[in-house]
Coordinates of C-alpha atoms in Angstrom, one line a residue:
X1 CA 27.5 -0.4 -15.7
X2 CA 24.9 -2.9 -17.0
X3 CA 21.3 -3.3 -15.9
X4 CA 18.7 -5.7 -17.1
X5 CA 15.0 -6.0 -15.8
X6 CA 12.6 -8.9 -16.6
X7 CA 9.4 -10.0 -15.3
X8 CA 9.8 -12.7 -12.6
X9 CA 7.7 -15.2 -14.7
X10 CA 10.6 -15.0 -17.3
X11 CA 13.5 -15.1 -14.8
X12 CA 14.6 -18.8 -15.8
X13 CA 18.3 -18.3 -16.2
X14 CA 21.1 -19.0 -13.6
X15 CA 22.3 -15.5 -13.6
X16 CA 18.9 -14.5 -12.0
X17 CA 19.8 -16.4 -8.9
X18 CA 18.4 -19.4 -7.1
X19 CA 15.7 -17.3 -5.4
X20 CA 14.2 -15.8 -8.5
X21 CA 14.6 -18.8 -10.8
X22 CA 12.7 -21.2 -8.3
X23 CA 9.9 -18.6 -7.8
X24 CA 9.7 -18.2 -11.6
X25 CA 9.3 -22.0 -11.8
X26 CA 6.7 -21.9 -9.2
X27 CA 4.7 -19.2 -11.3
X28 CA 4.9 -21.6 -14.3
X29 CA 3.4 -24.3 -12.1
X30 CA 0.5 -22.1 -11.3
X31 CA 1.5 -21.6 -7.6
X32 CA 0.5 -18.4 -5.7
X33 CA 3.6 -16.3 -6.0
X34 CA 3.3 -12.5 -5.7
X35 CA 4.0 -10.6 -9.0
X36 CA 7.6 -9.4 -9.3
X37 CA 10.5 -8.1 -11.4
X38 CA 14.2 -9.3 -11.4
X39 CA 16.9 -6.7 -11.7
X40 CA 20.3 -7.9 -12.7
X41 CA 23.2 -5.5 -12.1
X42 CA 26.9 -5.6 -12.9
X43 CA 29.7 -3.2 -11.6
X44 CA 27.6 -1.0 -9.4
X45 CA 30.0 -0.7 -6.5
X46 CA 30.1 3.1 -6.7
X47 CA 26.5 3.6 -8.2
X48 CA 24.5 6.3 -6.7
X49 CA 20.7 6.7 -6.4
X50 CA 20.9 9.5 -9.0
X51 CA 22.7 7.3 -11.5
X52 CA 20.3 4.4 -10.9
X53 CA 17.3 6.6 -11.3
X54 CA 18.0 7.2 -15.1
X55 CA 17.8 3.5 -16.1
X56 CA 14.0 3.0 -16.2
X57 CA 10.7 4.5 -15.2
X58 CA 11.0 3.3 -11.5
X59 CA 7.6 4.9 -10.7
X60 CA 5.8 2.9 -13.3
X61 CA 7.5 -0.3 -12.0
X62 CA 6.4 0.5 -8.5
X63 CA 2.8 1.1 -9.7
X64 CA 2.8 -2.2 -11.8
X65 CA 3.6 -4.1 -8.6
X66 CA 0.9 -2.4 -6.5
X67 CA 2.7 0.6 -5.1
X68 CA 4.2 -1.2 -2.1
X69 CA 7.1 -3.8 -2.6
X70 CA 9.8 -5.8 -1.0
X71 CA 13.4 -6.0 -2.3
X72 CA 15.2 -9.3 -1.8
X73 CA 18.5 -10.7 -2.9
X74 CA 18.7 -13.4 -5.6
X75 CA 22.5 -14.4 -5.7
X76 CA 24.0 -17.1 -8.0
X77 CA 25.0 -19.3 -5.1
X78 CA 22.0 -18.5 -2.8
X79 CA 19.5 -21.0 -1.7
X80 CA 21.5 -23.8 -3.4
X81 CA 21.8 -27.4 -2.0
X82 CA 25.3 -26.6 -0.8
X83 CA 24.8 -23.1 0.6
X84 CA 21.7 -21.4 1.7
X85 CA 23.1 -18.0 2.6
X86 CA 19.9 -17.8 4.8
X87 CA 19.6 -14.3 6.5
X88 CA 23.0 -13.2 5.2
X89 CA 21.9 -10.8 2.4
X90 CA 19.7 -7.8 3.1
X91 CA 15.9 -7.7 2.6
X92 CA 14.1 -4.5 2.6
X93 CA 10.2 -4.6 3.2
X94 CA 7.4 -2.3 2.7
X95 CA 9.0 0.0 0.2
X96 CA 6.6 2.7 -0.9
X97 CA 8.4 5.4 -2.9
X98 CA 10.8 5.5 -5.7
X99 CA 13.6 6.9 -3.5
X100 CA 13.0 4.1 -1.1
X101 CA 13.2 1.5 -3.9
X102 CA 16.5 2.9 -5.4
X103 CA 18.1 2.9 -2.1
X104 CA 17.0 -0.6 -1.3
X105 CA 18.4 -1.9 -4.6
X106 CA 21.7 -0.6 -4.0
X107 CA 21.8 -1.6 -0.3
X108 CA 20.6 -5.2 -1.1
X109 CA 23.3 -5.5 -3.9
X110 CA 26.1 -4.1 -1.7
X111 CA 25.1 -6.4 1.3
X112 CA 27.2 -9.1 -0.6
X113 CA 30.3 -7.3 0.9
X114 CA 29.2 -7.4 4.5
X115 CA 31.4 -9.1 7.0
X116 CA 28.6 -11.8 7.6
X117 CA 28.5 -12.7 3.9
X118 CA 32.3 -12.8 3.7
X119 CA 32.5 -15.0 6.8
X120 CA 29.9 -17.4 5.5
X121 CA 31.8 -17.8 2.2
X122 CA 35.1 -18.1 3.9
X123 CA 33.6 -20.9 6.2
X124 CA 32.4 -22.7 3.0
X125 CA 35.7 -22.1 1.1
X126 CA 33.9 -20.0 -1.5
X127 CA 36.4 -17.5 -2.8
X128 CA 34.5 -15.8 -5.8
X129 CA 32.3 -12.9 -5.3
X130 CA 28.6 -14.1 -6.1
X131 CA 26.8 -12.8 -8.9
X132 CA 23.7 -10.8 -7.6
X133 CA 20.3 -10.0 -8.9
X134 CA 17.5 -8.1 -7.0
X135 CA 14.0 -9.6 -6.7
X136 CA 11.4 -6.8 -6.4
X137 CA 8.0 -8.2 -5.4
X138 CA 4.6 -7.0 -4.4
X139 CA 4.4 -6.6 -0.8
X140 CA 2.3 -9.1 1.1
X141 CA 1.0 -7.7 4.4
X142 CA -0.1 -10.8 6.1
X143 CA -2.1 -11.7 9.0
X144 CA 0.1 -14.6 9.7
X145 CA 3.3 -16.0 8.1
X146 CA 6.1 -18.5 8.7
X147 CA 8.0 -21.3 7.2
X148 CA 7.3 -25.0 6.2
X149 CA 9.8 -27.7 6.0
X150 CA 9.2 -30.9 3.9
X151 CA 11.2 -32.8 6.4
X152 CA 11.4 -32.3 10.2
X153 CA 14.4 -29.9 10.4
X154 CA 15.8 -31.8 13.6
X155 CA 14.7 -35.4 13.4
X156 CA 14.6 -35.6 9.6
X157 CA 11.1 -37.3 9.9
X158 CA 9.2 -37.5 6.5
X159 CA 6.5 -35.0 7.5
X160 CA 5.6 -31.4 6.9
X161 CA 6.8 -29.2 9.8
X162 CA 5.3 -25.7 10.0
X163 CA 6.3 -22.7 12.2
X164 CA 3.9 -19.7 12.3
X165 CA 3.3 -16.4 14.0
X166 CA 1.2 -13.3 13.5
X167 CA 2.2 -10.6 11.0
X168 CA 5.3 -10.7 8.9
X169 CA 7.5 -13.9 8.8
X170 CA 10.5 -12.0 10.0
X171 CA 9.5 -12.7 13.6
X172 CA 9.8 -16.5 12.8
X173 CA 13.0 -16.6 10.6
X174 CA 14.6 -14.0 12.9
X175 CA 14.0 -16.0 16.0
X176 CA 12.1 -13.1 17.6
X177 CA 9.2 -15.2 19.0
X178 CA 8.5 -18.7 20.0
X179 CA 6.3 -19.6 17.0
X180 CA 3.4 -22.0 16.8
X181 CA 4.7 -25.4 15.6
X182 CA 2.7 -28.0 13.6
X183 CA 3.7 -31.5 12.4
X184 CA 1.5 -32.9 9.6
X185 CA 1.9 -36.1 7.6
X186 CA 1.7 -36.4 3.9
X187 CA -1.9 -37.2 4.0
X188 CA -2.4 -33.9 5.7
X189 CA -3.4 -35.2 9.0
X190 CA -2.2 -33.0 11.9
X191 CA 0.0 -35.1 14.1
X192 CA 1.1 -32.5 16.7
X193 CA 0.4 -28.8 17.5
X194 CA 2.4 -26.8 20.0
X195 CA 1.3 -23.1 20.4
X196 CA 4.1 -20.7 21.1
X197 CA 4.4 -17.6 23.1
X198 CA 4.1 -14.9 20.3
X199 CA 4.9 -11.7 22.3
X200 CA 5.4 -9.4 19.3
X201 CA 4.3 -9.2 15.6
X202 CA 6.3 -7.4 12.9
X203 CA 3.9 -5.2 11.0
X204 CA 4.2 -2.9 7.9
X205 CA 4.4 0.7 8.9
X206 CA 2.3 3.3 7.2
X207 CA 5.5 5.3 6.3
X208 CA 7.4 2.4 5.0
X209 CA 9.4 -0.2 6.8
X210 CA 8.2 -2.1 9.7
X211 CA 7.2 -1.6 13.3
X212 CA 7.1 -4.1 16.4
X213 CA 3.7 -4.5 17.9
X214 CA 3.4 -5.9 21.4
X215 CA 0.5 -8.4 21.5
X216 CA -2.0 -9.0 24.2
X217 CA -2.2 -12.2 26.1
X218 CA -5.1 -13.5 24.0
X219 CA -3.2 -13.3 20.7
X220 CA 0.0 -14.4 22.2
X221 CA -1.3 -18.0 22.9
X222 CA -4.0 -18.3 20.2
X223 CA -3.2 -20.4 17.2
X224 CA -1.9 -18.2 14.2
X225 CA -3.3 -20.9 11.8
X226 CA -6.8 -22.3 11.4
X227 CA -7.4 -26.0 10.6
X228 CA -8.4 -24.8 7.0
X229 CA -5.2 -22.7 6.5
X230 CA -3.2 -25.8 7.7
X231 CA -4.8 -27.9 5.0
X232 CA -4.0 -25.2 2.4
X233 CA -0.5 -25.0 3.4
X234 CA -0.1 -28.8 3.1
X235 CA -1.7 -28.9 -0.2
X236 CA 0.7 -26.1 -1.4
X237 CA 3.6 -28.2 0.0
X238 CA 2.4 -31.3 -1.9
X239 CA 2.3 -29.2 -5.1
X240 CA 5.9 -28.1 -4.4
X241 CA 7.0 -31.7 -3.9
X242 CA 5.4 -32.7 -7.3
X243 CA 6.9 -29.7 -9.1
X244 CA 10.3 -29.4 -7.6
X245 CA 11.1 -33.1 -7.2
X246 CA 11.2 -35.2 -4.0
X247 CA 14.2 -33.6 -2.5
X248 CA 13.8 -31.7 0.6
X249 CA 12.8 -28.1 0.7
X250 CA 11.7 -25.4 3.0
X251 CA 9.5 -22.5 1.9
X252 CA 8.4 -19.1 3.3
X253 CA 4.7 -18.2 3.1
X254 CA 2.2 -15.7 4.2
X255 CA -1.5 -15.4 4.5
X256 CA -3.4 -12.1 3.8
X257 CA -6.9 -11.2 3.1
X258 CA -6.6 -12.8 -0.4
X259 CA -5.3 -16.1 0.7
X260 CA -2.1 -18.0 0.8
X261 CA 1.1 -16.9 -0.9
X262 CA 4.4 -18.6 -1.6
X263 CA 7.3 -16.2 -0.9
X264 CA 10.4 -18.3 -1.2
X265 CA 11.4 -21.9 -1.7
X266 CA 14.9 -23.4 -1.4
X267 CA 16.5 -26.8 -0.9
X268 CA 17.1 -28.0 2.6
X269 CA 20.7 -27.7 3.6
X270 CA 22.5 -29.2 6.7

């Protein structure tokens, strides 16, 4: 059993996985990425919470990141130009205790053996088990969140295409709502706005995990982004284009009381 823990800002190497290494680069570029730690594990198929608890002061790690965190996969082949693995590995949000954190680390790591991941790999003729790291980040409890594509995901148009909804971005990426949709050119001029029917919002629960909140009619059809927030998103996308090259990407983002945060960035895949 081997375990290594590094600050997200130092997670440059390929074994830290595509998700963590891209966010590490984003931090170097001065982009607004929540603080995090990257945990690289090997040979933990039978590891228990009790065994994992001995490797470091997990309570201090939790306090360092603000006391409430999210655990995400950062696998070697994940978020690559050839395979995104989008939605295949487990993500655990709103972790508030050491026991929750340790179980989340094990659950995220072992999600690589799920039927969905194995089917995805077989479809893409990927035979080897992927190397897995776990990204632990400060939890952002957003007012609104979503995704931004550097090209239109359907037409391929050279524009910024944004989907947004209230609460956590899981409602958007999981297809739980019809999100608001915005099309913006590279000069950050809004070309099109279509408001969705956002019937629910996924919110952080006081006990950990999430709850589903049913929204009233006013919020369901109200824009989840202001004009200023759209400009801020466009400016962040331009910074990503400059820092990561002109290849297409999509990014997950969230807006809380402290402003705009970049949560993930990955190459566009077909």
